[in-house]
Amino acid sequence: MECTAAVLLLGLLWALLWLLYDKKSNRRTCRLPPGPLSLPLLGNLPQLDKHAPFKSLLKLSETYGPVMTVHLGWQRAVVLVGYEVVKEALVDQADDFTGRMQLPFLHKATRGYGLGISNGERWRQLRRFTLTTLRDFGMGRKGMEEWIQEESIHMRARMVKNTPFDPTFLLSCSVSNVVCCLVFGQRFNHDDDDFLQLLAIIREMIKFASSPLGQMYNIFPWLTERLPGHQHKVFAHMETVRSFIKLKIQQHKDTLDSSSPRDYIDCFLNRMQQEKHNVSSEFFYDNLVSTVMNLFLAGTETSSSTIRYALSVFIKLPDIQEKMQQEIDAVIGRQRCPTMEDRKSMPFTDAVIHEVQRFLDIVPFSVPHYTLHDVSFRGYAIPKDTIIIPMLHSVLKDKKQWAEPRSFHPQHFLDQNGNFKKNPAFMPFAAGKRACVGESLARMELFIFLVSLLQHFTFSCVGGPDSVDLTPEHSSFVNMPRQHQLIATPR
């Protein structure tokens, strides 16, 4: 009885403290966007589908409008729904929304350094450097396009022919090798045990980050850290990746020729040397380690999953696959490797690849933003330290922007004459100043890999087109394509 009474007393005290806090908070933020009532500590989490929370938020927006306030646990968040609102925030008011939330999982992985979750001068210096290096990468032995072309040849050689197989592993190896060429200046053999372990770790980390347990860690890190569970294995994996990156950096230091940089690490090391006496420089060792980790993690799984989803689309919609192959044969033939220059002459193929990205909608929430100061937006007052969730799902499936948002429809990117047309609501890489830094690389990978595959193979599966389900598998953070056994028939 005494124990029960103590629990009740603590519960009442907790509720009272919450009400006092909420009352004080409401006084300070009376012009916050509207939103549903929230529970003490849990906020609105009980109202969200843990496997597809973006669906729950879309439903809530029907009541509270395109700009609404929710509470994820104790954290206040403003959710932006629809193209017009997301564009207004990320593009028209870009300076107000450049902040990045310090997601606890990413903070633990990077120890607070690097490009991914940085803000202020650190973010500006590292982003400018990374964009320039990616754009101008040709100072080494090969440019990015050549790396991707070479990797596409290795991928085709390892493609299982005329026998059902799961392409997940092969595609992950190929895409990751492009990032490895860019960052480490080398590719790894698909049979390299260390490389295979790293790929398995990356998949495990992303799977955890996208799971309900991973999202619980992001909301209640202080609690999750103290509980037993799978998260501690993932934390150990983080250290394995860091150790690998540190080893590669040391190897680069030992063999560095500052007059002939081979890759991203060499370029960064050169910059470190140039600015070693600049006390305000962000070019130092910890930022190098964590930025390489950012590029390595982000550059592997998203592009390989998108390619895998495209192959499922080709099987599900064989007419589209055939029409793409006809265009490829007419423009490139079957002998030489595709180049990005070919894309201008291949509007249908370009439209299909864009539609694959739109329809998969791989990161429905985007990576959360954060207000670094008080912001005025659409008549509302959004206080400093508020999470901002620009729902990319609501942009890529906006009924006002797409003729058939819930259908796979390449004509979304074609005009009446069959020419490729852009759509400003195409935001799979987000938009504004925090748009994905690897967008140009990802576009190159998707085009060259997919065109190269369709040059040489026709894809099908044992159960036929009707057996393929294009509905992604939802998780708390990402939409992943379903795994299918496919058959690659040489042309």
XYZ file of C-alpha atoms in Angstrom:
491
model
C 0.000 0.000 0.000
C 2.802 2.405 0.912
C 4.516 1.681 -2.397
C 1.300 2.294 -4.349
C 0.694 5.545 -2.490
C 4.245 6.685 -3.239
C 3.791 5.935 -6.939
C 0.486 7.841 -7.005
C 2.068 10.781 -5.208
C 4.959 10.877 -7.665
C 2.497 10.648 -10.543
C 0.461 13.578 -9.221
C 3.635 15.608 -8.633
C 4.815 14.854 -12.159
C 1.455 15.898 -13.633
C 1.464 19.107 -11.579
C 4.990 19.998 -12.706
C 4.005 19.323 -16.303
C 0.946 21.561 -16.051
C 3.031 24.346 -14.530
C 5.630 23.967 -17.262
C 2.990 23.805 -19.978
C 1.236 26.890 -18.638
C 4.508 28.814 -18.528
C 5.440 27.563 -21.990
C 2.065 28.581 -23.403
C 2.498 32.098 -22.042
C 5.814 32.395 -23.823
C 4.645 30.740 -27.041
C 1.008 31.735 -27.346
C 1.449 32.251 -31.093
C 2.710 28.738 -31.738
C 0.989 26.900 -34.604
C -2.045 24.871 -33.480
C -1.754 21.212 -32.648
C -3.245 18.334 -30.656
C -3.156 18.216 -26.868
C -0.134 16.351 -25.575
C 0.451 14.067 -22.604
C 3.047 14.717 -19.901
C 6.501 13.459 -20.946
C 5.105 11.323 -23.805
C 3.733 14.282 -25.733
C 1.847 13.124 -28.853
C 3.817 9.896 -29.314
C 0.815 7.661 -28.449
C -1.069 9.223 -31.394
C 1.612 8.284 -33.925
C 1.897 5.001 -35.821
C 5.331 3.775 -34.739
C 5.932 2.122 -38.136
C 4.706 4.982 -40.315
C 4.465 8.130 -38.159
C 4.313 10.360 -41.247
C 0.867 8.939 -42.009
C -0.364 9.919 -38.545
C 1.029 13.445 -38.920
C -0.648 13.834 -42.315
C -3.946 12.841 -40.725
C -3.454 15.352 -37.895
C -2.688 18.102 -40.422
C -6.202 17.691 -41.829
C -7.447 19.057 -38.500
C -4.697 21.490 -37.515
C -3.494 22.742 -40.883
C -0.211 22.659 -42.865
C 1.791 24.236 -40.028
C 1.166 22.486 -36.722
C 2.806 21.890 -33.372
C 3.282 18.418 -31.918
C 5.345 17.144 -28.994
C 7.698 14.213 -29.523
C 8.134 13.229 -25.937
C 9.118 16.437 -24.169
C 10.465 18.032 -27.354
C 8.395 20.628 -29.197
C 8.251 20.181 -32.966
C 6.619 22.160 -35.751
C 5.551 20.035 -38.709
C 5.388 21.522 -42.219
C 2.989 19.837 -44.643
C 2.688 20.399 -48.395
C 4.886 21.889 -51.106
C 3.959 25.533 -50.578
C 4.728 25.506 -46.851
C 7.929 23.463 -47.136
C 9.233 25.659 -49.968
C 8.371 28.826 -48.058
C 10.381 27.629 -45.061
C 13.382 25.924 -46.654
C 13.804 28.173 -49.706
C 12.059 31.533 -49.183
C 13.055 31.773 -45.493
C 16.170 29.648 -45.802
C 18.235 31.662 -43.322
C 15.653 31.059 -40.585
C 15.576 27.296 -41.113
C 19.206 26.324 -41.773
C 19.630 24.904 -38.287
C 20.033 21.155 -37.968
C 18.693 19.230 -35.001
C 21.360 17.472 -32.944
C 19.819 14.020 -33.312
C 21.235 12.012 -30.374
C 21.974 8.960 -32.559
C 23.957 10.999 -35.090
C 25.574 12.997 -32.304
C 26.779 9.790 -30.684
C 28.083 8.451 -34.005
C 29.966 11.653 -34.871
C 30.643 12.929 -31.326
C 29.146 16.234 -32.392
C 31.691 16.906 -35.140
C 31.448 16.799 -38.933
C 29.055 18.181 -41.505
C 25.828 16.266 -40.927
C 24.446 17.867 -37.760
C 26.684 20.911 -37.476
C 25.466 24.505 -37.431
C 26.914 27.999 -37.733
C 30.456 28.540 -38.967
C 31.354 24.839 -38.785
C 28.514 23.943 -41.106
C 29.307 26.789 -43.526
C 33.004 25.927 -43.828
C 32.544 22.161 -44.145
C 29.609 22.368 -46.550
C 31.346 24.850 -48.845
C 34.480 22.696 -48.918
C 32.574 19.445 -49.478
C 30.409 20.838 -52.279
C 33.452 22.283 -54.025
C 35.400 19.039 -53.699
C 32.508 16.957 -55.004
C 31.846 19.324 -57.882
C 35.446 19.735 -58.938
C 36.643 16.235 -58.194
C 38.930 15.503 -61.092
C 42.240 16.413 -59.547
C 42.922 12.764 -58.705
C 43.369 9.818 -60.993
C 39.722 9.758 -62.032
C 36.654 11.904 -61.863
C 33.430 10.741 -60.246
C 31.800 9.784 -63.528
C 34.692 7.502 -64.412
C 34.575 5.863 -60.987
C 30.872 5.087 -61.448
C 31.381 3.784 -64.982
C 34.133 1.446 -63.803
C 32.055 0.250 -60.878
C 29.109 -0.424 -63.194
C 31.321 -2.819 -65.151
C 32.266 -4.698 -61.963
C 28.593 -4.801 -60.977
C 27.469 -6.237 -64.315
C 30.206 -8.881 -64.158
C 28.900 -10.069 -60.777
C 25.244 -9.991 -61.765
C 23.771 -13.481 -61.405
C 22.426 -14.414 -64.831
C 19.218 -16.340 -65.584
C 18.850 -17.471 -61.967
C 16.668 -15.839 -59.266
C 18.737 -13.862 -56.757
C 18.439 -10.983 -54.293
C 20.414 -7.971 -55.638
C 20.538 -6.103 -52.307
C 24.085 -7.038 -51.374
C 25.533 -6.529 -54.865
C 23.998 -3.069 -55.224
C 25.175 -2.003 -51.753
C 28.735 -3.078 -52.595
C 28.710 -1.207 -55.898
C 27.288 2.056 -54.577
C 29.466 1.984 -51.474
C 32.535 1.479 -53.651
C 31.779 4.743 -55.440
C 31.832 6.548 -52.102
C 35.024 4.684 -51.161
C 36.690 5.824 -54.393
C 35.684 9.398 -53.686
C 36.643 9.437 -50.005
C 39.421 6.837 -49.700
C 40.748 6.845 -53.270
C 40.195 3.100 -53.705
C 37.542 0.522 -54.352
C 37.240 -2.725 -52.426
C 36.805 -6.199 -53.797
C 33.352 -7.647 -53.171
C 35.079 -10.526 -51.364
C 37.053 -8.282 -48.990
C 36.048 -9.359 -45.466
C 36.698 -5.948 -43.888
C 34.614 -4.241 -46.560
C 31.784 -6.736 -46.146
C 31.810 -6.209 -42.379
C 31.553 -2.452 -42.855
C 28.579 -2.823 -45.200
C 26.848 -5.097 -42.695
C 27.502 -2.544 -39.953
C 26.125 0.322 -42.057
C 22.943 -1.627 -42.735
C 22.611 -2.446 -39.043
C 23.119 1.188 -37.993
C 20.572 2.514 -40.487
C 18.116 -0.230 -39.560
C 18.460 0.693 -35.896
C 18.162 4.446 -36.545
C 14.942 3.799 -38.483
C 13.422 1.454 -35.909
C 11.072 2.407 -33.063
C 13.932 1.708 -30.620
C 16.195 4.061 -32.582
C 13.583 6.787 -32.511
C 13.077 6.186 -28.789
C 16.807 6.808 -28.366
C 16.501 10.092 -30.283
C 13.651 11.205 -28.003
C 14.796 9.747 -24.668
C 18.576 9.210 -25.027
C 19.213 9.509 -21.282
C 16.774 6.646 -20.659
C 17.731 4.395 -23.564
C 21.437 4.654 -22.705
C 20.696 3.071 -19.308
C 18.518 0.225 -20.539
C 19.920 -3.100 -21.741
C 19.270 -3.881 -25.370
C 20.403 -4.006 -28.979
C 21.377 -0.320 -28.982
C 24.634 -1.090 -27.185
C 25.692 -3.443 -29.984
C 24.987 -0.659 -32.478
C 27.035 1.790 -30.407
C 29.952 -0.660 -30.557
C 29.527 -0.820 -34.343
C 29.949 2.950 -34.487
C 33.396 2.597 -32.958
C 34.323 -0.055 -35.539
C 33.494 2.342 -38.355
C 35.410 5.161 -36.669
C 38.458 2.932 -36.240
C 38.376 1.990 -39.926
C 38.155 5.646 -40.957
C 41.005 6.640 -38.629
C 43.180 3.891 -40.108
C 42.511 5.165 -43.625
C 43.274 8.751 -42.613
C 46.599 7.674 -41.099
C 47.475 5.794 -44.289
C 46.709 8.956 -46.242
C 48.899 11.035 -43.946
C 51.787 8.602 -44.435
C 51.556 8.742 -48.244
C 50.274 12.280 -48.829
C 51.552 14.235 -51.823
C 50.073 17.676 -51.305
C 50.643 18.593 -54.950
C 48.511 15.667 -56.184
C 45.501 14.951 -53.924
C 43.912 11.581 -54.628
C 40.545 11.958 -52.929
C 38.455 13.800 -50.350
C 40.715 12.875 -47.424
C 43.801 14.217 -49.205
C 42.003 17.474 -50.007
C 40.941 17.833 -46.368
C 44.457 17.087 -45.086
C 45.838 19.744 -47.415
C 43.316 22.241 -46.075
C 44.228 21.316 -42.505
C 47.856 22.082 -43.254
C 47.012 25.380 -44.946
C 44.890 26.568 -42.006
C 46.828 25.106 -39.080
C 47.484 28.572 -37.670
C 43.907 29.804 -38.172
C 42.195 29.560 -34.778
C 38.735 29.886 -36.361
C 39.302 27.111 -38.893
C 37.025 24.066 -38.805
C 39.571 21.966 -40.693
C 40.880 19.723 -37.948
C 41.100 15.995 -37.297
C 37.810 15.353 -35.474
C 35.836 17.140 -38.174
C 37.602 15.076 -40.840
C 36.788 11.767 -39.147
C 33.129 12.631 -38.631
C 32.579 14.190 -42.062
C 34.019 11.078 -43.720
C 31.627 9.036 -41.570
C 28.742 11.272 -42.717
C 29.615 10.700 -46.380
C 30.220 6.987 -45.929
C 26.953 6.287 -44.100
C 24.695 8.574 -46.115
C 26.202 7.687 -49.470
C 25.700 3.932 -49.343
C 22.217 2.813 -48.423
C 19.959 5.489 -49.930
C 21.236 5.237 -53.518
C 21.517 1.433 -53.509
C 17.963 1.125 -52.153
C 16.671 3.486 -54.845
C 18.347 1.404 -57.572
C 16.880 -1.758 -56.084
C 13.442 -0.160 -56.069
C 13.874 0.844 -59.729
C 14.568 -2.791 -60.662
C 11.313 -3.779 -58.942
C 9.511 -1.089 -60.957
C 10.977 -2.494 -64.202
C 9.652 -5.958 -63.329
C 6.261 -4.662 -62.213
C 5.890 -2.464 -65.313
C 7.652 -4.306 -68.182
C 6.347 -1.826 -70.784
C 8.324 0.925 -69.079
C 11.439 -1.270 -69.000
C 11.083 -2.005 -72.719
C 10.568 1.639 -73.654
C 13.649 2.638 -71.656
C 15.718 -0.031 -73.401
C 14.564 1.216 -76.798
C 15.675 4.745 -75.905
C 19.003 3.471 -74.540
C 19.673 1.440 -77.676
C 18.872 4.409 -79.921
C 21.068 6.898 -78.054
C 23.936 4.811 -76.626
C 23.775 1.318 -78.077
C 25.089 -1.646 -76.111
C 28.850 -1.166 -76.336
C 29.995 2.024 -74.631
C 29.317 3.125 -71.068
C 26.591 5.721 -70.535
C 27.653 9.252 -69.586
C 25.773 12.073 -67.936
C 25.848 13.913 -71.257
C 23.570 11.170 -72.665
C 20.838 12.130 -70.236
C 19.939 15.197 -72.324
C 18.964 12.910 -75.200
C 17.015 10.422 -73.046
C 13.956 12.227 -71.657
C 11.878 9.124 -70.977
C 14.663 7.359 -69.086
C 15.341 10.531 -67.101
C 11.626 10.876 -66.303
C 11.375 7.278 -65.061
C 14.372 7.684 -62.747
C 12.882 10.870 -61.301
C 9.550 9.132 -60.815
C 11.258 6.227 -59.041
C 12.656 8.686 -56.494
C 9.355 10.517 -56.117
C 7.297 7.368 -55.731
C 9.663 5.576 -53.318
C 9.810 8.683 -51.102
C 12.764 7.186 -49.231
C 13.046 9.779 -46.418
C 9.464 10.959 -45.787
C 10.429 13.259 -42.881
C 13.685 14.621 -44.266
C 16.373 15.118 -41.594
C 14.853 17.394 -38.924
C 15.806 21.066 -38.897
C 16.068 23.255 -35.791
C 15.419 26.900 -35.005
C 18.620 28.571 -33.846
C 16.686 31.738 -32.964
C 13.052 32.844 -32.636
C 11.351 32.664 -36.042
C 8.243 34.338 -37.402
C 6.526 32.131 -39.991
C 3.075 32.514 -41.528
C 1.900 34.654 -38.637
C 3.122 32.208 -36.004
C 5.951 32.670 -33.515
C 8.253 29.635 -33.458
C 10.632 29.832 -30.473
C 14.326 29.085 -30.554
C 15.210 25.406 -29.984
C 12.149 24.054 -31.795
C 12.449 20.971 -34.000
C 11.256 21.621 -37.561
C 9.998 18.652 -39.575
C 9.594 19.472 -43.294
C 7.586 16.485 -44.487
C 9.063 15.577 -47.864
C 6.407 12.884 -48.186
C 3.721 15.562 -48.291
C 5.664 17.369 -51.041
C 6.364 14.335 -53.219
C 2.718 13.226 -52.913
C 1.086 16.681 -52.952
C -2.192 16.487 -54.898
C -1.804 20.079 -56.038
C 1.589 19.404 -57.622
C 1.234 15.952 -59.178
C -1.463 14.702 -61.557
C -1.465 11.187 -60.085
C 0.476 11.396 -56.797
C -0.400 7.863 -55.643
C 0.457 6.172 -58.949
C 3.747 5.514 -60.712
C 3.448 7.990 -63.563
C 6.611 9.028 -65.515
C 4.508 11.609 -67.362
C 4.885 13.772 -64.257
C 8.263 14.701 -65.759
C 7.358 14.869 -69.458
C 5.664 17.637 -71.400
C 3.119 17.086 -74.173
C 5.930 16.682 -76.718
C 7.732 14.014 -74.696
C 10.500 16.346 -73.555
C 11.746 16.195 -69.982
C 10.254 18.852 -67.713
C 11.239 19.802 -64.183
C 8.796 20.025 -61.306
C 9.732 22.307 -58.373
C 7.987 19.893 -55.989
C 10.582 17.216 -56.768
C 12.454 17.320 -53.447
C 13.829 13.853 -52.624
C 17.104 15.544 -51.619
C 15.250 18.215 -49.593
C 15.727 21.864 -50.605
C 17.374 25.104 -49.615
C 20.679 25.537 -47.836
C 20.543 22.146 -46.089
C 19.733 20.127 -49.209
C 21.686 16.864 -49.511
C 25.342 17.630 -50.139
C 25.697 14.440 -52.213
C 22.823 15.196 -54.582
C 25.004 15.524 -57.699
C 26.777 12.245 -56.933
C 23.495 10.417 -56.277
C 21.979 11.655 -59.554
C 25.044 10.445 -61.410
C 24.960 7.034 -59.742
C 21.271 6.467 -60.421
C 21.525 7.359 -64.102
C 24.744 5.524 -64.976
C 24.046 2.382 -62.941
C 20.443 1.960 -64.111
C 21.149 2.707 -67.781
C 24.150 0.373 -67.707
C 22.020 -2.435 -66.252
C 19.246 -2.000 -68.815
C 21.808 -1.902 -71.630
C 22.843 -5.450 -70.817
C 19.941 -7.113 -68.986
C 16.183 -7.495 -68.971
C 14.760 -7.996 -65.485
C 11.912 -10.293 -64.474
C 10.939 -12.596 -61.609
C 9.526 -16.091 -61.173
C 6.088 -14.933 -60.028
C 5.687 -12.406 -62.833
C 4.804 -8.699 -62.531
C 1.761 -9.308 -60.303
C 3.968 -10.796 -57.567
C 5.940 -7.563 -57.129
C 4.737 -5.167 -54.439
C 5.926 -1.587 -54.966
C 4.601 -0.452 -51.586
C 7.677 0.354 -49.464
C 8.261 -1.170 -46.058
C 7.679 1.703 -43.658
C 9.803 2.361 -40.619
C 10.017 5.266 -38.221
C 12.383 7.215 -40.446
C 12.789 5.723 -43.934
C 10.785 3.913 -46.584
C 12.707 0.883 -47.830
C 11.878 -1.135 -50.973
C 10.693 -4.668 -50.390
C 13.163 -7.401 -51.173
C 12.422 -9.450 -54.274
C 14.223 -12.271 -56.002
C 14.821 -11.130 -59.562
C 16.119 -12.720 -62.758
C 18.671 -10.845 -64.913
C 18.459 -12.122 -68.492
C 21.344 -10.992 -70.740
C 20.188 -9.104 -73.822
